[in-house]
Amino acid sequence: MFRYEVLIGLEVHMQINTKSKIFCECSTQFGAEANSNICVICTSQPGVIPILNKKAVEGVIKTGLALNFTINRRCTFARKQYFYPDVPKNYQITQFESPLCSNGKLSIIVNEREKIINIERIHLEEDTGKLLHKIGGKKLNYSLLDLNRAGIGLMELVTKPELSSPQEAVEFLRELKNIVEYLDTSECNMEEGKMRCDVNVSVRIVGQKKLGVRVEIKNMNSISGVKDAITYEVQRHKKILNSGARLVQETRFWDAEEKVTKSMRLKENILDYRYFTEPDLVPLYLSNCFIENLYKQLPELPRIKKARFIKNYNLSEYDASYLTSSKMIAEYYEDALSNLDNKNSVTKLLANWISTELSAKLNASKICITKSPISSKNLSKLISLIQNEIISGKIAKIVFEEMYEKSIDPEIIIKKRGFTRISDESVITEICEKAIIESPNAVAEFKIGKKRAIDAIIGLVMKKSKGQADPKLVNKILIKKLN
Ligand code: ADP
Ligand code: MG
Ligand code: ZN
């Protein structure tokens, strides 16, 4: 039996976040009625001329700058020829020899170890239309074509084959998605097909120099799918190699229902795209000033933000990681914090409520934090009620549930349900007296020196007061009475 090494390279497509398409003025809006966002250019009518969208170029460059790429000062566009109805003009405009960005890198952390993944290039191209072969699970005996997506600006990022496990591929995609969401250069919404990827996998015997035979799995649209597909493919390769058979280079796809990869086409059938320079678009010359300007527009990126959260807000590594794991969560946290008076003393408490209570609720109901029923403003009100000891932590959890359900201000809930803390001594004394009468055993134990027995009586007082009695006062009054 041999020991094998896995090599994975990813080709990631991300739709660039622009209002209009890359070569025409049609809207990029997702979910519009089929073929409502189209014109003569994106439907490939003969004789039309593409006009490059500057914002799309800017989006690619910003992404490149954030990932340590070299931005090429002169780049060209190319025609990639192939016949398929989703690109009616029979070629796709893309970049071939001189992409916008070359030689970038992304750092990932797997099993607490950092690894730098080199990225070959990011190039700009146009997205294709969408073919529909079935409706609601029912297979059609014809195909429908929707060209709304055709001509939306796409950036394609191609890594070196340096990822060596499904976990590393997952981490790479997560980190990339997070950075690009911070940059806002793509929405990266995988459900809407705004981020998709092709996965190249090969396996070789440890020590062997030559790369193993590669299989490409096309069009993955979820990170968990990528993980499953790689895991499956690596097992398949090892089995074939162990049996002494040979692997063939081919393109496969992931069948998410059967959880297997299936062959699409073999290497012999790989298309010759006959790339040549796009005659309708002049080469692009980028000035230093243009690039420097975009560099200045880069926002604070996740790793830097995380370090700042740890330093400025005194947060743990765990909390800071969670809060910066998406731009939206980080914004929610800082919004909530900005509403609070005594910021320094509540940074951890607030982080905690977000990373535990709120995240559990949002996960369970599959809601993004931007759509949280509890606004950052209302959560900061809840935190300030706890901080000012107006309600106990226990009551706060009950209030939180109701806030989540009804999306309302915690102060309204507290007023309506009479949840404010009882700190009137005479009221508490009365409850303590009742509790003492009802707990003869605990009282007896306390008197023979078992001081912990008082906890049972405190518990009873809290229960009787529905958690509203001020615990410090209860403790003080009980000790006085028992002694
Ligand atoms: P193509 O354009 O045919 O898809 P490329 O050479 O541009 O081929 O490679 C595409 C992707 O495949 C890159 O991400 C690259 O890292 C990856 N790749 C190339 N060879 C291998 C290999 N032997 N094993 C795993 N990945 C590979
Ligand atoms: Mg490829
Ligand atoms: Zn158009």
Coordinates of C-alpha atoms and ligand atoms in Angstrom, one line a residue:
M1 CA 0.0 0.0 0.0
F2 CA 1.3 3.5 -0.9
R3 CA 1.1 6.7 1.0
Y4 CA -0.6 9.4 -1.1
E5 CA -0.5 13.1 -1.2
V6 CA -3.5 15.1 -2.4
L7 CA -3.3 18.3 -4.5
I8 CA -6.2 20.5 -5.2
G9 CA -6.5 23.7 -7.3
L10 CA -9.6 25.8 -7.4
E11 CA -11.1 28.0 -10.1
V12 CA -13.5 30.3 -8.4
H13 CA -16.0 32.5 -10.3
M14 CA -17.5 35.4 -8.6
Q15 CA -20.1 37.8 -10.1
I16 CA -18.8 41.4 -9.7
N17 CA -21.1 43.6 -7.7
T18 CA -22.1 46.2 -10.3
K19 CA -25.5 47.7 -11.1
S20 CA -25.2 47.1 -14.9
K21 CA -23.6 44.3 -16.9
I22 CA -20.0 44.3 -18.2
F23 CA -20.6 45.4 -21.8
C24 CA -24.0 46.9 -21.8
E25 CA -26.4 48.9 -19.5
C26 CA -28.7 46.1 -18.6
S27 CA -29.4 45.5 -14.9
T28 CA -27.7 42.7 -13.0
Q29 CA -30.6 42.2 -10.7
F30 CA -31.1 38.6 -9.5
G31 CA -34.5 37.0 -9.7
A32 CA -36.0 39.3 -12.4
E33 CA -38.5 37.8 -14.8
A34 CA -36.7 35.6 -17.4
N35 CA -35.2 37.6 -20.3
S36 CA -36.3 41.0 -18.9
N37 CA -32.8 42.3 -18.4
I38 CA -31.5 41.9 -21.9
C39 CA -30.6 44.0 -24.9
V40 CA -28.9 43.7 -28.3
I41 CA -25.4 43.5 -26.8
C42 CA -26.0 40.8 -24.1
T43 CA -28.1 38.7 -26.5
S44 CA -25.3 38.8 -29.0
Q45 CA -26.9 40.4 -32.0
P46 CA -24.6 40.8 -35.0
G47 CA -22.8 44.1 -35.4
V48 CA -23.0 45.3 -31.8
I49 CA -19.9 46.7 -30.0
P50 CA -19.2 45.9 -26.3
I51 CA -18.5 48.9 -24.0
L52 CA -16.4 48.0 -20.9
N53 CA -17.9 48.8 -17.5
K54 CA -15.3 50.6 -15.5
K55 CA -16.8 49.6 -12.2
A56 CA -16.2 45.9 -13.1
V57 CA -12.6 46.6 -13.7
E58 CA -12.3 48.4 -10.4
G59 CA -14.0 45.5 -8.6
V60 CA -11.4 43.0 -9.9
I61 CA -8.5 45.3 -9.1
K62 CA -9.7 45.9 -5.6
T63 CA -10.0 42.2 -5.1
G64 CA -6.5 41.7 -6.5
L65 CA -5.0 44.4 -4.2
A66 CA -6.6 42.8 -1.1
L67 CA -5.1 39.5 -2.1
N68 CA -1.6 40.7 -2.7
F69 CA -1.7 40.4 -6.5
T70 CA 0.4 42.3 -9.0
I71 CA -1.9 44.4 -11.1
N72 CA -0.9 44.3 -14.7
R73 CA -0.6 47.8 -16.2
R74 CA -1.5 46.6 -19.7
C75 CA -4.0 43.9 -20.3
T76 CA -6.0 42.6 -23.1
F77 CA -9.3 40.8 -23.7
A78 CA -9.6 37.5 -25.6
R79 CA -12.3 35.5 -27.4
K80 CA -12.9 32.0 -26.1
Q81 CA -14.7 30.1 -28.8
Y82 CA -17.2 27.4 -28.2
F83 CA -20.7 26.5 -29.2
Y84 CA -23.4 26.4 -26.5
P85 CA -26.7 28.1 -26.5
D86 CA -26.1 30.0 -23.2
V87 CA -23.6 32.2 -25.2
P88 CA -25.5 32.9 -28.4
K89 CA -22.5 34.6 -30.1
N90 CA -20.5 31.3 -29.8
Y91 CA -17.7 32.9 -27.9
Q92 CA -17.2 34.3 -24.5
I93 CA -15.2 37.5 -23.9
T94 CA -12.6 36.8 -21.3
Q95 CA -8.9 37.4 -20.6
F96 CA -6.2 34.9 -21.6
E97 CA -2.6 36.0 -21.9
S98 CA -2.6 39.1 -19.8
P99 CA -5.2 39.0 -17.0
L100 CA -5.8 42.0 -14.7
C101 CA -4.1 40.4 -11.7
S102 CA -1.2 37.9 -11.5
N103 CA 0.5 36.1 -8.6
G104 CA -1.6 36.7 -5.5
K105 CA -1.8 34.9 -2.2
L106 CA -4.2 34.1 0.6
S107 CA -3.4 32.9 4.0
I108 CA -5.5 30.2 5.6
I109 CA -5.5 28.7 9.1
V110 CA -6.1 25.0 9.3
N111 CA -5.6 23.1 12.6
E112 CA -4.1 26.3 14.1
R113 CA -1.4 26.3 11.4
E114 CA -1.1 29.1 8.9
K115 CA -0.6 28.1 5.2
I116 CA -0.1 30.5 2.3
I117 CA -1.9 29.5 -0.9
N118 CA -0.5 31.0 -4.1
I119 CA -3.1 32.2 -6.6
E120 CA -2.1 32.3 -10.3
R121 CA -4.4 35.0 -11.6
I122 CA -7.7 36.8 -11.5
H123 CA -9.2 37.6 -14.8
L124 CA -12.3 39.5 -16.0
E125 CA -14.9 37.8 -18.2
E126 CA -18.6 37.8 -19.0
D127 CA -21.1 35.4 -17.4
T128 CA -23.2 33.2 -19.6
G129 CA -27.0 32.8 -19.8
K130 CA -28.8 30.0 -18.0
L131 CA -30.4 26.9 -19.6
L132 CA -33.4 25.3 -18.0
H133 CA -33.9 21.6 -18.6
K134 CA -36.6 21.0 -16.1
I135 CA -39.4 22.8 -14.2
G136 CA -40.1 22.0 -10.6
G137 CA -38.3 18.6 -10.9
K138 CA -40.2 17.7 -14.1
K139 CA -37.9 17.1 -17.0
L140 CA -38.8 19.0 -20.2
N141 CA -38.3 17.5 -23.7
Y142 CA -37.0 20.9 -24.8
S143 CA -34.8 23.5 -23.1
L144 CA -35.6 27.1 -22.0
L145 CA -33.0 29.9 -22.2
D146 CA -32.8 32.9 -19.8
L147 CA -30.2 35.5 -20.8
N148 CA -30.6 37.7 -17.8
R149 CA -27.3 36.4 -16.5
A150 CA -25.5 36.7 -19.8
G151 CA -23.0 39.5 -19.7
I152 CA -22.9 40.0 -16.0
G153 CA -19.2 40.8 -15.0
L154 CA -17.4 37.8 -13.6
M155 CA -14.0 37.5 -12.0
E156 CA -12.3 34.2 -12.2
L157 CA -9.6 33.4 -9.6
V158 CA -7.3 30.4 -10.3
T159 CA -5.2 29.0 -7.5
K160 CA -2.0 26.9 -7.8
P161 CA -2.5 23.2 -7.0
E162 CA -1.4 23.8 -3.4
L163 CA -4.4 22.9 -1.3
S164 CA -3.9 19.5 0.2
S165 CA -7.1 18.4 1.9
P166 CA -10.8 19.0 1.7
Q167 CA -10.5 21.1 4.9
E168 CA -7.9 23.4 3.3
A169 CA -10.2 23.9 0.3
V170 CA -13.1 24.7 2.6
E171 CA -11.0 27.2 4.6
F172 CA -9.7 28.8 1.4
L173 CA -13.2 29.4 0.1
R174 CA -14.5 30.7 3.5
E175 CA -11.6 33.1 3.8
L176 CA -11.9 34.3 0.2
K177 CA -15.7 34.7 0.5
N178 CA -15.2 36.7 3.8
I179 CA -12.6 39.0 2.3
V180 CA -14.6 39.6 -0.9
E181 CA -17.7 40.3 1.2
Y182 CA -15.7 42.9 3.2
L183 CA -14.6 44.5 -0.1
D184 CA -18.1 44.3 -1.4
T185 CA -16.7 43.5 -4.9
S186 CA -19.1 40.5 -5.1
E187 CA -22.0 39.4 -3.0
C188 CA -20.6 35.9 -3.1
N189 CA -24.1 34.5 -2.6
M190 CA -23.6 30.8 -3.5
E191 CA -27.4 30.0 -3.5
E192 CA -27.9 32.6 -6.2
G193 CA -24.9 31.4 -8.2
K194 CA -23.0 34.6 -7.5
M195 CA -20.0 32.5 -6.4
R196 CA -19.3 29.1 -7.9
C197 CA -16.2 27.0 -8.3
D198 CA -14.5 24.2 -10.3
V199 CA -12.4 21.9 -8.2
N200 CA -9.3 20.2 -9.6
V201 CA -8.1 17.1 -7.7
S202 CA -5.2 14.8 -8.1
V203 CA -3.4 12.3 -6.0
R204 CA 0.2 11.2 -6.2
I205 CA 2.5 8.9 -4.2
V206 CA 4.4 10.8 -1.6
G207 CA 7.8 11.7 -2.9
Q208 CA 6.8 11.6 -6.5
K209 CA 7.7 14.8 -8.4
K210 CA 5.3 14.6 -11.3
L211 CA 1.7 15.8 -10.6
G212 CA -0.9 13.1 -10.5
V213 CA -3.6 12.8 -13.2
R214 CA -6.1 15.6 -12.6
V215 CA -9.9 15.4 -12.5
E216 CA -11.9 18.6 -12.7
I217 CA -15.3 18.8 -10.9
K218 CA -17.4 21.5 -12.5
N219 CA -19.7 24.1 -11.1
M220 CA -19.9 23.5 -7.4
N221 CA -22.3 25.9 -5.7
S222 CA -21.8 25.2 -2.0
I223 CA -18.8 24.9 0.3
S224 CA -20.1 21.7 1.9
G225 CA -20.5 20.3 -1.6
V226 CA -16.9 21.1 -2.4
K227 CA -15.8 19.3 0.8
D228 CA -17.9 16.2 0.0
A229 CA -16.9 16.1 -3.6
I230 CA -13.2 16.2 -2.8
T231 CA -13.5 13.6 -0.1
Y232 CA -15.3 11.3 -2.5
E233 CA -12.9 12.0 -5.4
V234 CA -9.7 11.4 -3.3
Q235 CA -11.1 8.0 -2.2
R236 CA -11.9 7.1 -5.7
H237 CA -8.4 8.0 -6.9
K238 CA -6.7 6.0 -4.2
K239 CA -8.9 3.0 -4.9
I240 CA -8.0 3.0 -8.6
L241 CA -4.3 3.6 -7.9
N242 CA -4.2 0.8 -5.3
S243 CA -5.8 -1.6 -7.7
G244 CA -2.9 -0.9 -10.2
A245 CA -5.2 0.7 -12.7
R246 CA -4.6 4.1 -14.3
L247 CA -6.6 7.2 -13.8
V248 CA -7.9 9.2 -16.8
Q249 CA -7.9 13.0 -17.0
E250 CA -11.5 14.0 -17.2
T251 CA -14.2 16.5 -16.3
R252 CA -16.8 15.3 -13.8
F253 CA -19.7 16.7 -11.9
W254 CA -21.0 16.3 -8.4
D255 CA -24.4 14.6 -8.0
A256 CA -25.5 16.1 -4.7
E257 CA -28.4 13.6 -4.3
E258 CA -26.4 10.4 -4.9
K259 CA -23.3 12.0 -3.3
V260 CA -21.0 10.8 -6.0
T261 CA -19.1 12.4 -8.9
K262 CA -20.0 11.3 -12.4
S263 CA -18.0 11.7 -15.7
M264 CA -19.0 14.5 -18.1
R265 CA -16.3 14.3 -20.7
L266 CA -12.8 12.8 -21.2
K267 CA -9.6 14.6 -22.0
E268 CA -9.8 13.7 -25.7
N269 CA -12.9 15.7 -25.9
I270 CA -11.5 18.8 -24.1
L271 CA -12.4 21.7 -26.3
D272 CA -9.8 23.7 -28.2
Y273 CA -11.1 27.2 -27.5
R274 CA -8.9 28.9 -30.2
Y275 CA -8.3 32.0 -28.1
F276 CA -7.5 35.2 -29.9
T277 CA -7.4 38.8 -29.0
E278 CA -10.8 40.4 -28.9
P279 CA -10.9 42.8 -31.8
D280 CA -13.8 44.9 -30.4
L281 CA -12.0 45.9 -27.3
V282 CA -8.7 47.9 -27.1
P283 CA -6.0 46.9 -24.6
L284 CA -6.5 48.4 -21.2
Y285 CA -3.8 50.6 -19.8
L286 CA -3.9 51.3 -16.1
S287 CA -2.2 54.3 -14.5
N288 CA -0.5 54.1 -11.1
C289 CA -2.8 56.9 -10.0
F290 CA -5.9 54.8 -10.9
I291 CA -4.6 51.8 -8.9
E292 CA -3.4 53.9 -5.9
N293 CA -6.8 55.4 -5.7
L294 CA -8.5 52.0 -5.5
Y295 CA -5.9 50.9 -2.9
K296 CA -7.0 53.9 -0.7
Q297 CA -10.6 52.7 -1.0
L298 CA -9.9 49.3 0.5
P299 CA -11.8 48.8 3.8
E300 CA -10.3 47.3 6.9
L301 CA -9.9 43.5 6.1
P302 CA -10.9 40.6 8.4
R303 CA -7.5 39.8 9.9
I304 CA -6.8 43.4 10.7
K305 CA -10.2 43.9 12.1
K306 CA -9.9 40.8 14.3
A307 CA -6.6 42.1 15.7
R308 CA -8.2 45.5 16.4
F309 CA -11.2 43.8 18.2
I310 CA -8.8 41.8 20.4
K311 CA -6.7 44.9 21.2
N312 CA -9.3 47.6 21.5
Y313 CA -12.2 45.7 22.9
N314 CA -10.2 43.2 25.0
L315 CA -12.0 40.3 23.4
S316 CA -10.8 36.7 23.3
E317 CA -9.4 35.1 20.2
Y318 CA -12.6 33.1 19.9
D319 CA -15.0 36.0 20.2
A320 CA -13.0 38.2 17.8
S321 CA -12.8 35.4 15.3
Y322 CA -16.6 34.9 15.4
L323 CA -17.4 38.6 15.2
T324 CA -15.1 39.2 12.2
S325 CA -16.1 36.0 10.5
S326 CA -18.4 38.1 8.4
K327 CA -18.5 41.8 7.7
M328 CA -22.2 41.9 8.7
I329 CA -21.6 40.4 12.1
A330 CA -18.7 42.9 12.7
E331 CA -20.9 45.8 11.7
Y332 CA -23.7 44.6 14.0
Y333 CA -21.3 44.4 16.9
E334 CA -19.9 47.8 16.4
D335 CA -23.3 49.4 15.8
A336 CA -24.6 47.9 19.0
L337 CA -21.5 49.0 20.9
S338 CA -21.8 52.6 19.6
N339 CA -25.2 52.9 21.3
L340 CA -23.9 52.0 24.7
D341 CA -22.7 54.5 27.2
N342 CA -20.2 52.6 29.2
K343 CA -18.5 50.9 26.2
N344 CA -15.4 49.6 27.9
S345 CA -17.2 47.6 30.5
V346 CA -19.6 45.9 28.1
T347 CA -17.5 44.9 25.1
K348 CA -17.2 41.3 26.3
L349 CA -20.8 41.0 27.5
L350 CA -22.1 42.2 24.2
A351 CA -19.7 39.9 22.2
N352 CA -20.9 37.1 24.3
W353 CA -24.6 37.7 23.7
I354 CA -23.9 37.9 19.9
S355 CA -21.7 34.8 19.7
T356 CA -23.9 32.6 21.8
E357 CA -27.6 33.5 22.2
L358 CA -28.1 35.5 19.0
S359 CA -26.0 33.3 16.8
A360 CA -27.8 30.2 18.0
K361 CA -31.2 31.7 17.3
L362 CA -30.1 33.0 13.8
N363 CA -28.6 29.6 12.9
A364 CA -31.7 27.7 14.0
S365 CA -33.9 29.9 11.9
K366 CA -31.4 30.3 9.1
I367 CA -31.6 34.0 9.1
C368 CA -28.7 36.3 8.2
I369 CA -27.7 38.8 10.9
T370 CA -28.7 41.7 8.7
K371 CA -32.3 40.5 8.9
S372 CA -32.1 39.7 12.7
P373 CA -35.4 40.3 14.4
I374 CA -33.4 41.9 17.2
S375 CA -31.9 45.0 15.9
S376 CA -28.4 46.1 17.1
K377 CA -30.1 49.0 18.8
N378 CA -32.5 46.8 20.8
L379 CA -29.7 44.4 21.7
S380 CA -27.7 47.3 23.1
K381 CA -30.7 48.3 25.1
L382 CA -30.9 44.8 26.6
I383 CA -27.2 44.9 27.4
S384 CA -27.6 48.3 29.2
L385 CA -30.5 46.9 31.2
I386 CA -28.3 44.0 32.4
Q387 CA -25.4 46.3 33.0
N388 CA -27.4 48.8 35.1
E389 CA -28.8 45.8 37.1
I390 CA -32.3 46.7 36.1
I391 CA -32.9 43.0 35.1
S392 CA -31.0 39.9 36.0
G393 CA -29.2 37.7 33.5
K394 CA -31.9 35.1 33.9
I395 CA -34.7 37.5 33.2
A396 CA -32.7 38.9 30.3
K397 CA -32.8 35.5 28.6
I398 CA -36.6 35.5 28.8
V399 CA -36.8 39.0 27.5
F400 CA -34.4 38.0 24.7
E401 CA -36.7 35.2 23.6
E402 CA -39.6 37.6 23.3
M403 CA -37.5 40.2 21.6
Y404 CA -36.6 37.7 19.0
E405 CA -40.1 36.5 18.5
K406 CA -41.8 39.9 18.3
S407 CA -38.9 42.1 17.2
I408 CA -39.6 44.7 19.9
D409 CA -37.8 47.0 22.3
P410 CA -36.8 45.2 25.6
E411 CA -38.1 48.1 27.7
I412 CA -41.6 47.5 26.3
I413 CA -41.4 43.9 27.3
I414 CA -40.1 44.7 30.8
K415 CA -42.8 47.2 31.5
K416 CA -45.6 45.0 30.1
R417 CA -44.5 42.0 32.1
G418 CA -43.4 43.8 35.2
F419 CA -39.9 42.4 35.0
T420 CA -38.0 45.2 36.7
R421 CA -35.8 44.3 39.6
I422 CA -37.2 44.4 43.1
S423 CA -34.9 46.3 45.4
D424 CA -37.4 47.4 48.0
E425 CA -36.1 46.0 51.3
S426 CA -39.5 45.6 52.9
V427 CA -40.8 43.6 50.0
I428 CA -37.7 41.4 49.9
T429 CA -37.8 40.9 53.7
E430 CA -41.4 39.7 53.5
I431 CA -40.5 37.1 50.8
C432 CA -37.4 36.0 52.8
E433 CA -39.5 35.4 55.9
K434 CA -41.8 33.2 53.9
A435 CA -38.9 31.2 52.4
I436 CA -37.4 30.6 55.8
I437 CA -40.6 29.2 57.1
E438 CA -40.9 26.9 54.1
S439 CA -37.3 25.6 54.4
P440 CA -36.9 24.1 57.9
N441 CA -34.3 21.6 56.8
A442 CA -32.0 24.1 55.1
V443 CA -32.4 26.4 58.1
A444 CA -31.4 23.6 60.5
E445 CA -28.3 22.8 58.4
F446 CA -27.3 26.4 58.2
K447 CA -27.5 26.6 62.0
I448 CA -25.1 23.7 62.5
G449 CA -22.6 25.4 60.3
K450 CA -23.4 24.2 56.8
K451 CA -23.2 27.7 55.3
R452 CA -23.9 26.4 51.7
A453 CA -27.4 25.5 52.8
I454 CA -28.4 29.1 52.4
D455 CA -28.3 28.6 48.6
A456 CA -31.5 26.6 48.7
I457 CA -33.3 29.4 50.5
I458 CA -31.9 32.0 48.1
G459 CA -33.2 29.8 45.3
L460 CA -36.6 29.8 46.8
V461 CA -36.7 33.6 47.2
M462 CA -35.7 34.0 43.6
K463 CA -38.4 31.6 42.5
K464 CA -41.0 33.4 44.6
S465 CA -40.0 36.7 43.2
K466 CA -39.9 35.3 39.6
G467 CA -36.2 36.1 39.4
Q468 CA -36.7 39.8 40.1
A469 CA -35.4 40.2 43.7
D470 CA -32.0 41.8 43.8
P471 CA -29.7 38.9 44.7
K472 CA -27.3 40.9 46.8
L473 CA -30.1 42.2 48.9
V474 CA -31.6 38.8 49.3
N475 CA -28.3 37.4 50.5
K476 CA -27.8 40.2 53.0
I477 CA -31.3 40.0 54.5
L478 CA -31.3 36.2 54.8
I479 CA -28.0 36.2 56.6
K480 CA -29.3 38.8 59.0
K481 CA -32.5 36.8 59.7
L482 CA -30.7 33.4 60.1
N483 CA -28.2 34.7 62.5
Ligands
ADP1 P1 -7.6 24.5 -17.4 O1 -7.5 25.9 -17.9 O2 -7.6 23.4 -18.4 O3 -8.7 24.3 -16.4 P2 -5.2 25.0 -15.8 O4 -3.8 24.5 -16.0 O5 -5.4 26.5 -15.9 O6 -6.2 24.2 -16.6 O7 -5.5 24.6 -14.3 C1 -6.7 24.9 -13.7 C2 -6.7 24.6 -12.3 O8 -6.3 23.2 -12.1 C3 -5.8 25.4 -11.4 O9 -6.4 25.8 -10.3 C4 -4.6 24.5 -11.1 O10 -4.0 24.7 -9.9 C5 -5.3 23.1 -11.1 N1 -4.4 22.0 -11.4 C6 -3.6 21.8 -12.5 N2 -3.0 20.7 -12.4 C7 -3.4 20.0 -11.3 C8 -3.2 18.8 -10.7 N3 -2.3 17.9 -11.2 N4 -3.8 18.5 -9.6 C9 -4.7 19.3 -9.0 N5 -4.9 20.5 -9.5 C10 -4.3 20.9 -10.7
MG2 MG -10.5 24.6 -15.7
ZN3 ZN -27.7 44.0 -22.3

